[in-house]
Coordinates of C-alpha atoms in Angstrom, one line a residue:
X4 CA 4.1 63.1 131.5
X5 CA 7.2 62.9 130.1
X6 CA 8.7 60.0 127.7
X7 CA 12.1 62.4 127.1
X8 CA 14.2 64.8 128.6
X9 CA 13.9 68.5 127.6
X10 CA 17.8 69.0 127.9
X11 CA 21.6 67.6 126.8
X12 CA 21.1 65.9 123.1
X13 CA 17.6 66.2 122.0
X14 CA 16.2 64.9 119.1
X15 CA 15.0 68.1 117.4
X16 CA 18.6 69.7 117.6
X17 CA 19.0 72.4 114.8
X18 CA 19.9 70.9 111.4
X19 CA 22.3 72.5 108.5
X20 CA 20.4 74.4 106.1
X21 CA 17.8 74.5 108.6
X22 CA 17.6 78.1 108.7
X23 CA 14.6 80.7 108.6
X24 CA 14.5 81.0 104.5
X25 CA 14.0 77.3 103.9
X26 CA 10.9 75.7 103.2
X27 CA 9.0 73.7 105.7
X28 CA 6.1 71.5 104.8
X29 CA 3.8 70.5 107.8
X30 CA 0.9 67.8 107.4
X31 CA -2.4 68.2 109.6
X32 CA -4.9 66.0 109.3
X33 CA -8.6 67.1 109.9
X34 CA -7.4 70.4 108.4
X35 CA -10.7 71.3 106.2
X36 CA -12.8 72.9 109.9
X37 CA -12.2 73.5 113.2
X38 CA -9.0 73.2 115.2
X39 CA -7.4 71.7 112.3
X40 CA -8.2 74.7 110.0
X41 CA -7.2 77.5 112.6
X42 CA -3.5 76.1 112.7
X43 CA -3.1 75.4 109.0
X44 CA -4.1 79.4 108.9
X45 CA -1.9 80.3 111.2
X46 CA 1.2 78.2 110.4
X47 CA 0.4 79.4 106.6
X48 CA 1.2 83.0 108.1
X49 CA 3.9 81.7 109.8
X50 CA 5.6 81.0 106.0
X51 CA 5.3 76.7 106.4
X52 CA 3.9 75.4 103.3
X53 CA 0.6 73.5 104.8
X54 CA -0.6 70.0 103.3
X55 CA -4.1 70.0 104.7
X56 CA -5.3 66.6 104.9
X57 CA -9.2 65.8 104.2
X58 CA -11.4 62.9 104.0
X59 CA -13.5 64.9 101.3
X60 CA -13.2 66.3 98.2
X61 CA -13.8 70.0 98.2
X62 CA -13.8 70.6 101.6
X63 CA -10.6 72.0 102.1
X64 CA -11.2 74.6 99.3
X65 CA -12.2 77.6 101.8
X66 CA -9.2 76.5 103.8
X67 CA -7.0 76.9 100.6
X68 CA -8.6 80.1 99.2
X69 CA -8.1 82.3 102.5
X70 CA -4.3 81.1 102.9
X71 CA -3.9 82.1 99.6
X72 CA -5.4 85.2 100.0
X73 CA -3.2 85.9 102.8
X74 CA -0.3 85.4 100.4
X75 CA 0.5 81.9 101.7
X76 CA 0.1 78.0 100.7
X77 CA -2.1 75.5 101.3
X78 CA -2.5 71.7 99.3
X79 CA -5.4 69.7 99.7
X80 CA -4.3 66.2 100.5
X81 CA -7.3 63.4 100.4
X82 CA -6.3 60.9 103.1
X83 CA -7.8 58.9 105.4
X84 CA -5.8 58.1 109.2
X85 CA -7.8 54.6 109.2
X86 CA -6.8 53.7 105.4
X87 CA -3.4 52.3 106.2
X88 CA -3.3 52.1 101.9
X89 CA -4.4 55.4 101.3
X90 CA -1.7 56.7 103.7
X91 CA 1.0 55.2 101.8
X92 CA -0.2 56.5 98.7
X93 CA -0.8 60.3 100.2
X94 CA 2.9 59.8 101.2
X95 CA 3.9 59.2 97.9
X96 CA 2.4 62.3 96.7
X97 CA 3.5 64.5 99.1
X98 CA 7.0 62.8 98.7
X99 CA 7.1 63.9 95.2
X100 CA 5.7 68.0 96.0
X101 CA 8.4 68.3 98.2
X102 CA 11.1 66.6 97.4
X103 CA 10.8 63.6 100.0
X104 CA 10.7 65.9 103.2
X105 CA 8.6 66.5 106.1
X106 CA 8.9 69.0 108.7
X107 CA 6.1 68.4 111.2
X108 CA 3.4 66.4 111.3
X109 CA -0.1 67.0 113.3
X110 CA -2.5 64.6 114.0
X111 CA -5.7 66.8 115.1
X112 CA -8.1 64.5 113.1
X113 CA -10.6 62.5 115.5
X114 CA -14.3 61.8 116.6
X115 CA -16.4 62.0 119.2
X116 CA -19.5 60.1 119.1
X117 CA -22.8 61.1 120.4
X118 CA -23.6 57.0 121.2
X119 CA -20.4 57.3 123.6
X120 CA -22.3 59.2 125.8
X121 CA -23.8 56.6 128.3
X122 CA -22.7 52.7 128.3
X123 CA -26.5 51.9 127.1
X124 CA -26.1 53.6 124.0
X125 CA -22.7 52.4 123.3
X126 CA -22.5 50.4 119.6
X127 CA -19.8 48.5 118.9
X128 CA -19.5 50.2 115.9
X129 CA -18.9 53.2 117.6
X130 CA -16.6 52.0 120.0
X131 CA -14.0 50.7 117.3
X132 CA -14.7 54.0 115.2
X133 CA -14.0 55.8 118.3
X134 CA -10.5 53.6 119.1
X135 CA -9.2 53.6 115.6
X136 CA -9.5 56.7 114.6
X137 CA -8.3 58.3 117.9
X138 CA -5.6 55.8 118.5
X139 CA -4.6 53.6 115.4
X140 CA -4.9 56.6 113.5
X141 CA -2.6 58.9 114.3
X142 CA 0.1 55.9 115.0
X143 CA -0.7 54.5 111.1
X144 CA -0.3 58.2 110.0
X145 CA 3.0 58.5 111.4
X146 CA 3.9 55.4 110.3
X147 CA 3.6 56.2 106.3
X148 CA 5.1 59.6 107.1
X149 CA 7.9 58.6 108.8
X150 CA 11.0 58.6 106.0
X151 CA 9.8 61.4 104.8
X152 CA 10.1 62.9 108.7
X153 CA 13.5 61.1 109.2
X154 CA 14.4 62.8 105.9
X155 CA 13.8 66.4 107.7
X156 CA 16.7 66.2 109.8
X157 CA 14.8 67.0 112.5
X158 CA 10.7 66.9 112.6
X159 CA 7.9 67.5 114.8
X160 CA 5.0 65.4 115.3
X161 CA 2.0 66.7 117.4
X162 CA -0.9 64.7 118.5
X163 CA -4.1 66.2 119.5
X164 CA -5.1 64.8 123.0
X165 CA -7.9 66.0 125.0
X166 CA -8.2 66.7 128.9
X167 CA -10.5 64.2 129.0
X168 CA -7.3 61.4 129.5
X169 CA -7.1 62.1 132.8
X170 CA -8.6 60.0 135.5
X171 CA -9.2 62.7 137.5
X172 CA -12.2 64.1 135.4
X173 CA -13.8 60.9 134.5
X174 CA -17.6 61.0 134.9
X175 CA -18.6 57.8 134.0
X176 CA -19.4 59.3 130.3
X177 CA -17.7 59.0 127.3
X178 CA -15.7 55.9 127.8
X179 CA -14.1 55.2 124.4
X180 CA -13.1 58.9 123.9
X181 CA -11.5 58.9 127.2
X182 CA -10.1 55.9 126.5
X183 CA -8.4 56.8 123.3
X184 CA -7.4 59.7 124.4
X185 CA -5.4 58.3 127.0
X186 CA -4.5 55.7 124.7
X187 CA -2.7 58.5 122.7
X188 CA -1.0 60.0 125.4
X189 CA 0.6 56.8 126.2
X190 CA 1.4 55.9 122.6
X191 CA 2.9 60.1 122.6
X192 CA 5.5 59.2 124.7
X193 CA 6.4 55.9 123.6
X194 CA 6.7 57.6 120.3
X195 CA 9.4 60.4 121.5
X196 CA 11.4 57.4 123.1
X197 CA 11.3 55.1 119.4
X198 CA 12.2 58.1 117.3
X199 CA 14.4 60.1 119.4
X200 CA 17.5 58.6 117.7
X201 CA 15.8 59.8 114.3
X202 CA 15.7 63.6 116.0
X203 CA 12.5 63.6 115.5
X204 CA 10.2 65.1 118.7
X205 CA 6.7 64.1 119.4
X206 CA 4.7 65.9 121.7
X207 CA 0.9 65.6 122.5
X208 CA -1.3 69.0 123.3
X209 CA -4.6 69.2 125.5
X210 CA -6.4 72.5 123.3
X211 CA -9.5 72.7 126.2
X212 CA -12.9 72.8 125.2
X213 CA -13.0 75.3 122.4
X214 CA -15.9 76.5 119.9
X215 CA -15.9 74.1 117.2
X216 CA -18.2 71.7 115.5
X217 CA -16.9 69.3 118.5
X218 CA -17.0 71.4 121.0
X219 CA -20.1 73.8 120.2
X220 CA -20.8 77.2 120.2
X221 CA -20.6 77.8 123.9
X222 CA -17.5 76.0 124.7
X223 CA -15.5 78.4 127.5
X224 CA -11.9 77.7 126.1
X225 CA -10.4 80.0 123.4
X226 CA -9.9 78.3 119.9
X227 CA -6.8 80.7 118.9
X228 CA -5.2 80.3 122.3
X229 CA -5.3 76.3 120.9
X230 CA -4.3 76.6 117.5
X231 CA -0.9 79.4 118.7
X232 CA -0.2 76.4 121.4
X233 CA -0.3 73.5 118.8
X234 CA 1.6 75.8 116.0
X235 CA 4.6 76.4 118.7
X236 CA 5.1 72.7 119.5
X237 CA 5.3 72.0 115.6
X238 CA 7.8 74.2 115.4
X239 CA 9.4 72.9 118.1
X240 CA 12.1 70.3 116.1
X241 CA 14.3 73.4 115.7
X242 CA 15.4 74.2 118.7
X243 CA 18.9 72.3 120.5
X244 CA 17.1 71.3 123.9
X245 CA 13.8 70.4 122.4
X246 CA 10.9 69.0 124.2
X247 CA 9.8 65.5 123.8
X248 CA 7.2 62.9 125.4
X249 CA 5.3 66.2 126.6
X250 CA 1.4 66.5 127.4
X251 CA 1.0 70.3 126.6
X252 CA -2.0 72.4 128.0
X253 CA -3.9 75.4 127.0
X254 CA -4.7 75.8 130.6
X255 CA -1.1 75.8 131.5
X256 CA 1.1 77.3 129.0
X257 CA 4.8 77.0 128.4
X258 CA 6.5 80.3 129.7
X259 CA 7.6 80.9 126.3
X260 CA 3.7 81.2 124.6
X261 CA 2.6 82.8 128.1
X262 CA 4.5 85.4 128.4
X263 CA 3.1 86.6 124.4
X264 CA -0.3 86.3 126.0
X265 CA 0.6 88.9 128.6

């Protein structure tokens, strides 16, 4: 699925100033467990400055103690991707920590709902739940982010989707997750096309069915293979012949990230 060509003038061309000593600020949502924690760890070690959004107070403490005990840097932002209001206002404050800029921004945070399961127990709370924060959410996060993206000079924004879009593997289960993931996917592309004149690049990635508190303890799929692919495609904004409009796999990895593996 592509929205943008991965050649001639891409959006995420290299910037002045933009070179390896500067500082680059990167937002992920969800970032107090799971997916979202593993990246923020590892694009702290990576020397990016990691705003680690959260929904509650405190728990993005552990988060912020082991970066820092790595020698790096993590903020605790409170923010909510449904809270259009509270956005705004966790733009202003990031805004004014670091000096109006954004480098990348990821939106991992999500649900999956256990009354999704089967269409009989379907609520239509958790239907909406389910669409809003899958779909609306990362769309109104990028929304209150965006000048401070545009301001980068070049940006990244990653959503997290889920092999679960694809028709292919539909099972009759899960129906609003599906949905909204594929909702996402779409809305991925059409992203890269809208801000492609702002050199920004969007990209969506598919982390397979890791051990999480989503995912459980027996899921087959490696959470650090995950976290490396979604920490690469936010870093991909500096590069001339960047990538937009992609779907991104764990189960098929870009030559670049697959040949580290080896």
């Amino acid at each position: 699925m592509t929205g943008a060509p991965a050649h001639g003038d891409a959006p995420g061309r290299a910037q002045p100033g933009s070179g390896p000593n500067r500082t680059r600020y990167v937002l992920i949502t969800g970032a107090n467990r799971g997916l979202g924690r593993a990246v923020a760890e590892l694009l702290a070690e990576q020397g990016w400055v990691v705003l680690a959004g959260h929904r509650r107070a405190q728990t993005t403490d552990p988060l912020v103690a082991t970066v820092a005990a790595r020698g790096g840097r993590a903020v605790p932002v409170p923010l909510d991707v449904t809270d259009p209001a509270g956005l705004q206002t966790a733009a202003e404050r990031i805004a004014d920590r670091t000096g109006g800029t954004l480098h990348a921004l990821i939106n991992n945070a999500g649900v999956f709902l256990p009354e999704d399961a089967r269409l009989t127990s379907l609520t239509p709370e958790a239907c909406r739940t389910t669409l809003l924060t899958n779909v609306c959410g990362p769309v109104l996060t990028t929304l209150a982010f965006l000048p401070l993206l545009r301001a980068a000079g070049g940006a990244s924004i990653v959503n997290v989707s889920s092999a679960e879009a694809r028709t292919e593997r539909a099972n009759g289960q899960y129906t609003c997750y599906r949905a909204s993931k594929a909702a996402l996917e779409l809305a991925t592309v059409n992203l890269s096309l809208a801000l492609r004149p702002a050199h920004i690049v969007v990209n969506a990635v598919e982390p397979g069915w890791i051990p999480t508190d989503m995912g459980g303890p027996d899921a087959p799929d490696c959470l650090h293979t995950a976290a490396r692919l979604i920490a690469w495609t936010a870093s991909l904004a500096h590069l001339h012949q960047a990538a937009s409009g992609e779907v991104f796999s764990v189960h098929a990895l870009p030559p670049a990230l697959a040949a580290q593996a080896q």
